[in-house]
PDB file of C-alpha atoms in Angstrom:
ATOM      1  CA  MET A 239     146.340  92.383 103.117  1.00  0.00           C
ATOM      2  CA  SER A 240     142.875  93.414 104.284  1.00  0.00           C
ATOM      3  CA  HIS A 241     141.170  96.397 102.741  1.00  0.00           C
ATOM      4  CA  ALA A 242     139.453  98.407 105.457  1.00  0.00           C
ATOM      5  CA  ALA A 243     136.191 100.084 104.585  1.00  0.00           C
ATOM      6  CA  PRO A 244     136.589 103.826 104.191  1.00  0.00           C
ATOM      7  CA  VAL A 245     135.386 105.928 107.088  1.00  0.00           C
ATOM      8  CA  TYR A 246     133.257 108.933 106.208  1.00  0.00           C
ATOM      9  CA  PRO A 247     132.536 111.820 108.569  1.00  0.00           C
ATOM     10  CA  GLY A 248     129.249 111.299 110.381  1.00  0.00           C
ATOM     11  CA  VAL A 249     128.929 107.625 109.337  1.00  0.00           C
ATOM     12  CA  ARG A 250     129.118 104.976 112.035  1.00  0.00           C
ATOM     13  CA  MET A 251     128.549 101.269 112.068  1.00  0.00           C
ATOM     14  CA  PRO A 252     125.340 100.072 113.763  1.00  0.00           C
ATOM     15  CA  THR A 253     125.684  98.469 117.180  1.00  0.00           C
ATOM     16  CA  GLU A 254     124.541  94.868 117.743  1.00  0.00           C
ATOM     17  CA  ALA A 255     121.379  96.160 119.419  1.00  0.00           C
ATOM     18  CA  GLU A 256     120.660  98.483 116.477  1.00  0.00           C
ATOM     19  CA  ALA A 257     121.265  95.663 113.985  1.00  0.00           C
ATOM     20  CA  SER A 258     118.858  93.398 115.865  1.00  0.00           C
ATOM     21  CA  LEU A 259     116.211  96.117 116.040  1.00  0.00           C
ATOM     22  CA  ALA A 260     116.730  96.908 112.339  1.00  0.00           C
ATOM     23  CA  LEU A 261     116.130  93.244 111.439  1.00  0.00           C
ATOM     24  CA  GLU A 262     112.864  93.136 113.373  1.00  0.00           C
ATOM     25  CA  SER A 263     111.749  96.543 112.038  1.00  0.00           C
ATOM     26  CA  SER A 264     112.517  95.661 108.423  1.00  0.00           C
ATOM     27  CA  ARG A 265     110.400  92.505 108.637  1.00  0.00           C
ATOM     28  CA  LEU A 266     107.439  94.341 110.165  1.00  0.00           C
ATOM     29  CA  LEU A 267     107.698  97.211 107.696  1.00  0.00           C
ATOM     30  CA  ALA A 268     108.073  94.903 104.695  1.00  0.00           C
ATOM     31  CA  ALA A 269     104.842  93.171 105.707  1.00  0.00           C
ATOM     32  CA  CYS A 270     102.988  96.508 105.455  1.00  0.00           C
ATOM     33  CA  ILE A 271     104.149  97.305 101.917  1.00  0.00           C
ATOM     34  CA  GLY A 272     102.005  96.733  98.873  1.00  0.00           C
ATOM     35  CA  ARG A 273      98.721  98.314  99.767  1.00  0.00           C
ATOM     36  CA  GLY A 274      98.627 101.303  97.447  1.00  0.00           C
ATOM     37  CA  GLU A 275     100.805 104.232  96.498  1.00  0.00           C
ATOM     38  CA  SER A 276     101.292 105.614 100.005  1.00  0.00           C
ATOM     39  CA  ALA A 277     101.240 104.421 103.565  1.00  0.00           C
ATOM     40  CA  ARG A 278     100.828 106.084 106.930  1.00  0.00           C
ATOM     41  CA  LEU A 279     103.332 105.625 109.673  1.00  0.00           C
ATOM     42  CA  ARG A 280     102.419 106.447 113.264  1.00  0.00           C
ATOM     43  CA  LEU A 281     105.229 107.701 115.445  1.00  0.00           C
ATOM     44  CA  ILE A 282     104.696 106.339 118.948  1.00  0.00           C
ATOM     45  CA  ASP A 283     106.595 109.206 120.612  1.00  0.00           C
ATOM     46  CA  GLY A 284     103.780 111.502 119.571  1.00  0.00           C
ATOM     47  CA  GLU A 285     100.490 111.575 117.801  1.00  0.00           C
ATOM     48  CA  THR A 286     101.934 112.619 114.459  1.00  0.00           C
ATOM     49  CA  ASP A 287     100.853 110.744 111.353  1.00  0.00           C
ATOM     50  CA  VAL A 288     103.280 110.845 108.466  1.00  0.00           C
ATOM     51  CA  THR A 289     102.196 109.849 104.959  1.00  0.00           C
ATOM     52  CA  VAL A 290     105.036 108.696 102.735  1.00  0.00           C
ATOM     53  CA  PRO A 291     105.282 107.160  99.263  1.00  0.00           C
ATOM     54  CA  VAL A 292     105.541 103.372  99.214  1.00  0.00           C
ATOM     55  CA  SER A 293     108.833 103.758  97.294  1.00  0.00           C
ATOM     56  CA  ALA A 294     110.281 105.521 100.363  1.00  0.00           C
ATOM     57  CA  ILE A 295     109.152 102.634 102.568  1.00  0.00           C
ATOM     58  CA  HIS A 296     110.911 100.197 100.209  1.00  0.00           C
ATOM     59  CA  MET A 297     114.064 102.281 100.624  1.00  0.00           C
ATOM     60  CA  LEU A 298     113.638 102.259 104.400  1.00  0.00           C
ATOM     61  CA  VAL A 299     113.296  98.466 104.364  1.00  0.00           C
ATOM     62  CA  ASP A 300     116.508  98.246 102.309  1.00  0.00           C
ATOM     63  CA  ILE A 301     118.297 100.549 104.769  1.00  0.00           C
ATOM     64  CA  LEU A 302     117.092  98.500 107.738  1.00  0.00           C
ATOM     65  CA  ASN A 303     118.199  95.266 106.025  1.00  0.00           C
ATOM     66  CA  GLN A 304     121.688  96.711 105.517  1.00  0.00           C
ATOM     67  CA  MET A 305     121.832  97.830 109.144  1.00  0.00           C
ATOM     68  CA  ALA A 306     120.682  94.354 110.233  1.00  0.00           C
ATOM     69  CA  GLN A 307     123.739  92.971 108.426  1.00  0.00           C
ATOM     70  CA  GLY A 308     125.971  95.359 110.375  1.00  0.00           C
ATOM     71  CA  ASN A 309     126.558  97.744 107.471  1.00  0.00           C
ATOM     72  CA  ALA A 310     126.660 101.510 107.715  1.00  0.00           C
ATOM     73  CA  VAL A 311     124.385 103.149 105.163  1.00  0.00           C
ATOM     74  CA  SER A 312     124.700 106.367 103.246  1.00  0.00           C
ATOM     75  CA  LEU A 313     122.255 107.684 100.649  1.00  0.00           C
ATOM     76  CA  VAL A 314     123.688 109.122  97.454  1.00  0.00           C
ATOM     77  CA  PRO A 315     121.423 111.086  95.122  1.00  0.00           C
ATOM     78  CA  ILE A 316     121.515 109.646  91.597  1.00  0.00           C
ATOM     79  CA  HIS A 317     122.778 112.972  90.214  1.00  0.00           C
ATOM     80  CA  ALA A 318     125.485 113.339  92.865  1.00  0.00           C
ATOM     81  CA  GLU A 319     128.924 114.432  91.753  1.00  0.00           C
ATOM     82  CA  LEU A 320     131.766 112.479  93.345  1.00  0.00           C
ATOM     83  CA  THR A 321     135.445 113.154  93.792  1.00  0.00           C
ATOM     84  CA  THR A 322     137.812 110.557  92.393  1.00  0.00           C
ATOM     85  CA  GLN A 323     138.478 109.276  95.930  1.00  0.00           C
ATOM     86  CA  GLN A 324     134.760 108.889  96.666  1.00  0.00           C
ATOM     87  CA  ALA A 325     134.248 107.111  93.326  1.00  0.00           C
ATOM     88  CA  ALA A 326     137.209 104.798  93.966  1.00  0.00           C
ATOM     89  CA  ASP A 327     135.862 103.981  97.436  1.00  0.00           C
ATOM     90  CA  LEU A 328     132.424 103.115  96.010  1.00  0.00           C
ATOM     91  CA  LEU A 329     134.021 100.745  93.484  1.00  0.00           C
ATOM     92  CA  ASN A 330     136.441  99.411  96.113  1.00  0.00           C
ATOM     93  CA  VAL A 331     139.434 100.189  93.880  1.00  0.00           C
ATOM     94  CA  SER A 332     142.438 102.441  94.291  1.00  0.00           C
ATOM     95  CA  ARG A 333     142.227 106.062  93.246  1.00  0.00           C
ATOM     96  CA  PRO A 334     145.085 105.650  90.692  1.00  0.00           C
ATOM     97  CA  PHE A 335     143.211 102.713  89.083  1.00  0.00           C
ATOM     98  CA  LEU A 336     140.034 104.795  88.883  1.00  0.00           C
ATOM     99  CA  VAL A 337     141.910 107.727  87.325  1.00  0.00           C
ATOM    100  CA  LYS A 338     143.292 105.361  84.645  1.00  0.00           C
ATOM    101  CA  GLN A 339     139.719 104.247  83.882  1.00  0.00           C
ATOM    102  CA  LEU A 340     138.612 107.877  83.639  1.00  0.00           C
ATOM    103  CA  GLU A 341     141.496 108.933  81.411  1.00  0.00           C
ATOM    104  CA  GLY A 342     141.013 105.814  79.262  1.00  0.00           C
ATOM    105  CA  GLY A 343     137.393 106.759  78.594  1.00  0.00           C
ATOM    106  CA  ALA A 344     135.822 103.843  80.487  1.00  0.00           C
ATOM    107  CA  ILE A 345     133.943 106.218  82.804  1.00  0.00           C
ATOM    108  CA  PRO A 346     132.753 109.690  81.793  1.00  0.00           C
ATOM    109  CA  PHE A 347     134.007 112.577  83.917  1.00  0.00           C
ATOM    110  CA  TYR A 348     134.393 116.320  83.816  1.00  0.00           C
ATOM    111  CA  LYS A 349     136.695 118.773  85.507  1.00  0.00           C
ATOM    112  CA  VAL A 350     136.014 121.498  88.007  1.00  0.00           C
ATOM    113  CA  GLY A 351     139.169 123.547  87.773  1.00  0.00           C
ATOM    114  CA  ARG A 352     141.852 120.886  87.787  1.00  0.00           C
ATOM    115  CA  HIS A 353     139.807 118.368  89.794  1.00  0.00           C
ATOM    116  CA  ARG A 354     137.965 115.457  88.164  1.00  0.00           C
ATOM    117  CA  ARG A 355     134.339 114.795  89.069  1.00  0.00           C
ATOM    118  CA  VAL A 356     132.316 111.667  88.323  1.00  0.00           C
ATOM    119  CA  ARG A 357     128.536 111.475  88.275  1.00  0.00           C
ATOM    120  CA  PHE A 358     127.166 108.727  90.498  1.00  0.00           C
ATOM    121  CA  SER A 359     124.899 107.512  87.681  1.00  0.00           C
ATOM    122  CA  ASP A 360     127.915 107.131  85.341  1.00  0.00           C
ATOM    123  CA  LEU A 361     129.816 105.238  88.029  1.00  0.00           C
ATOM    124  CA  MET A 362     126.902 102.840  88.549  1.00  0.00           C
ATOM    125  CA  ALA A 363     126.578 102.297  84.785  1.00  0.00           C
ATOM    126  CA  TYR A 364     130.292 101.401  84.688  1.00  0.00           C
ATOM    127  CA  ARG A 365     129.858  98.976  87.606  1.00  0.00           C
ATOM    128  CA  GLU A 366     126.836  97.344  85.941  1.00  0.00           C
ATOM    129  CA  GLY A 367     128.927  96.882  82.794  1.00  0.00           C
ATOM    130  CA  LEU A 368     131.666  95.190  84.824  1.00  0.00           C
ATOM    131  CA  ASP A 369     129.109  92.973  86.549  1.00  0.00           C
ATOM    132  CA  GLN A 370     127.696  91.964  83.154  1.00  0.00           C
ATOM    133  CA  GLN A 371     131.179  91.165  81.823  1.00  0.00           C
ATOM    134  CA  THR A 372     131.836  89.016  84.888  1.00  0.00           C
ATOM    135  CA  ALA A 373     128.540  87.153  84.455  1.00  0.00           C
ATOM    136  CA  ASP A 374     129.220  86.621  80.731  1.00  0.00           C
ATOM    137  CA  ALA A 375     132.712  85.282  81.466  1.00  0.00           C
ATOM    138  CA  ALA A 376     131.360  82.897  84.119  1.00  0.00           C
ATOM    139  CA  ASP A 377     128.697  81.635  81.692  1.00  0.00           C
ATOM    140  CA  GLU A 378     131.332  81.063  79.011  1.00  0.00           C
ATOM    141  CA  LEU A 379     133.608  79.180  81.420  1.00  0.00           C
ATOM    142  CA  ALA A 380     130.696  76.985  82.549  1.00  0.00           C
ATOM    143  CA  ALA A 381     129.809  76.229  78.917  1.00  0.00           C
ATOM    144  CA  GLN A 382     133.419  75.316  78.133  1.00  0.00           C
ATOM    145  CA  ALA A 383     133.592  73.080  81.214  1.00  0.00           C
ATOM    146  CA  GLN A 384     130.454  71.258  80.091  1.00  0.00           C
ATOM    147  CA  GLU A 385     131.820  70.827  76.556  1.00  0.00           C
ATOM    148  CA  LEU A 386     134.994  69.361  77.996  1.00  0.00           C
ATOM    149  CA  GLY A 387     133.033  67.082  80.330  1.00  0.00           C
ATOM    150  CA  LEU A 388     134.626  68.475  83.479  1.00  0.00           C
ATOM    151  CA  GLY A 389     131.483  67.860  85.515  1.00  0.00           C
ATOM    152  CA  TYR A 390     130.671  71.457  86.338  1.00  0.00           C
TER     153      TYR A 390
END
């Protein structure tokens, strides 16, 4: 059974031409990074100079790299409040599974009326914890395989 990526209003997948252009643009932009705290971008359609923080250019390079891989991109502010469905979609789990994690205390949440809300930062902390558990388990399995001489 394949799990289709959720479709959000206003979000569309990049075309092949956009992905190719994003790849080229990300490489050129990445080459310009690292020369101070800000950079100037010249828009060719006009004579407007825009000065932006280098951190924003890093984000733009990341966005372009995702587009180059054919991924749609959406920015989520770190303090964003998510519905349980949005949180489940970000973790690629079912909503009932996420609700069990919330009610079990694995992820902090609060209620607005009768609806649960999850802070994006709490959701990412939970995901980092899962990633760490996975890495620890893999390390332990590799160590056991070496002890047993399984050639891994």
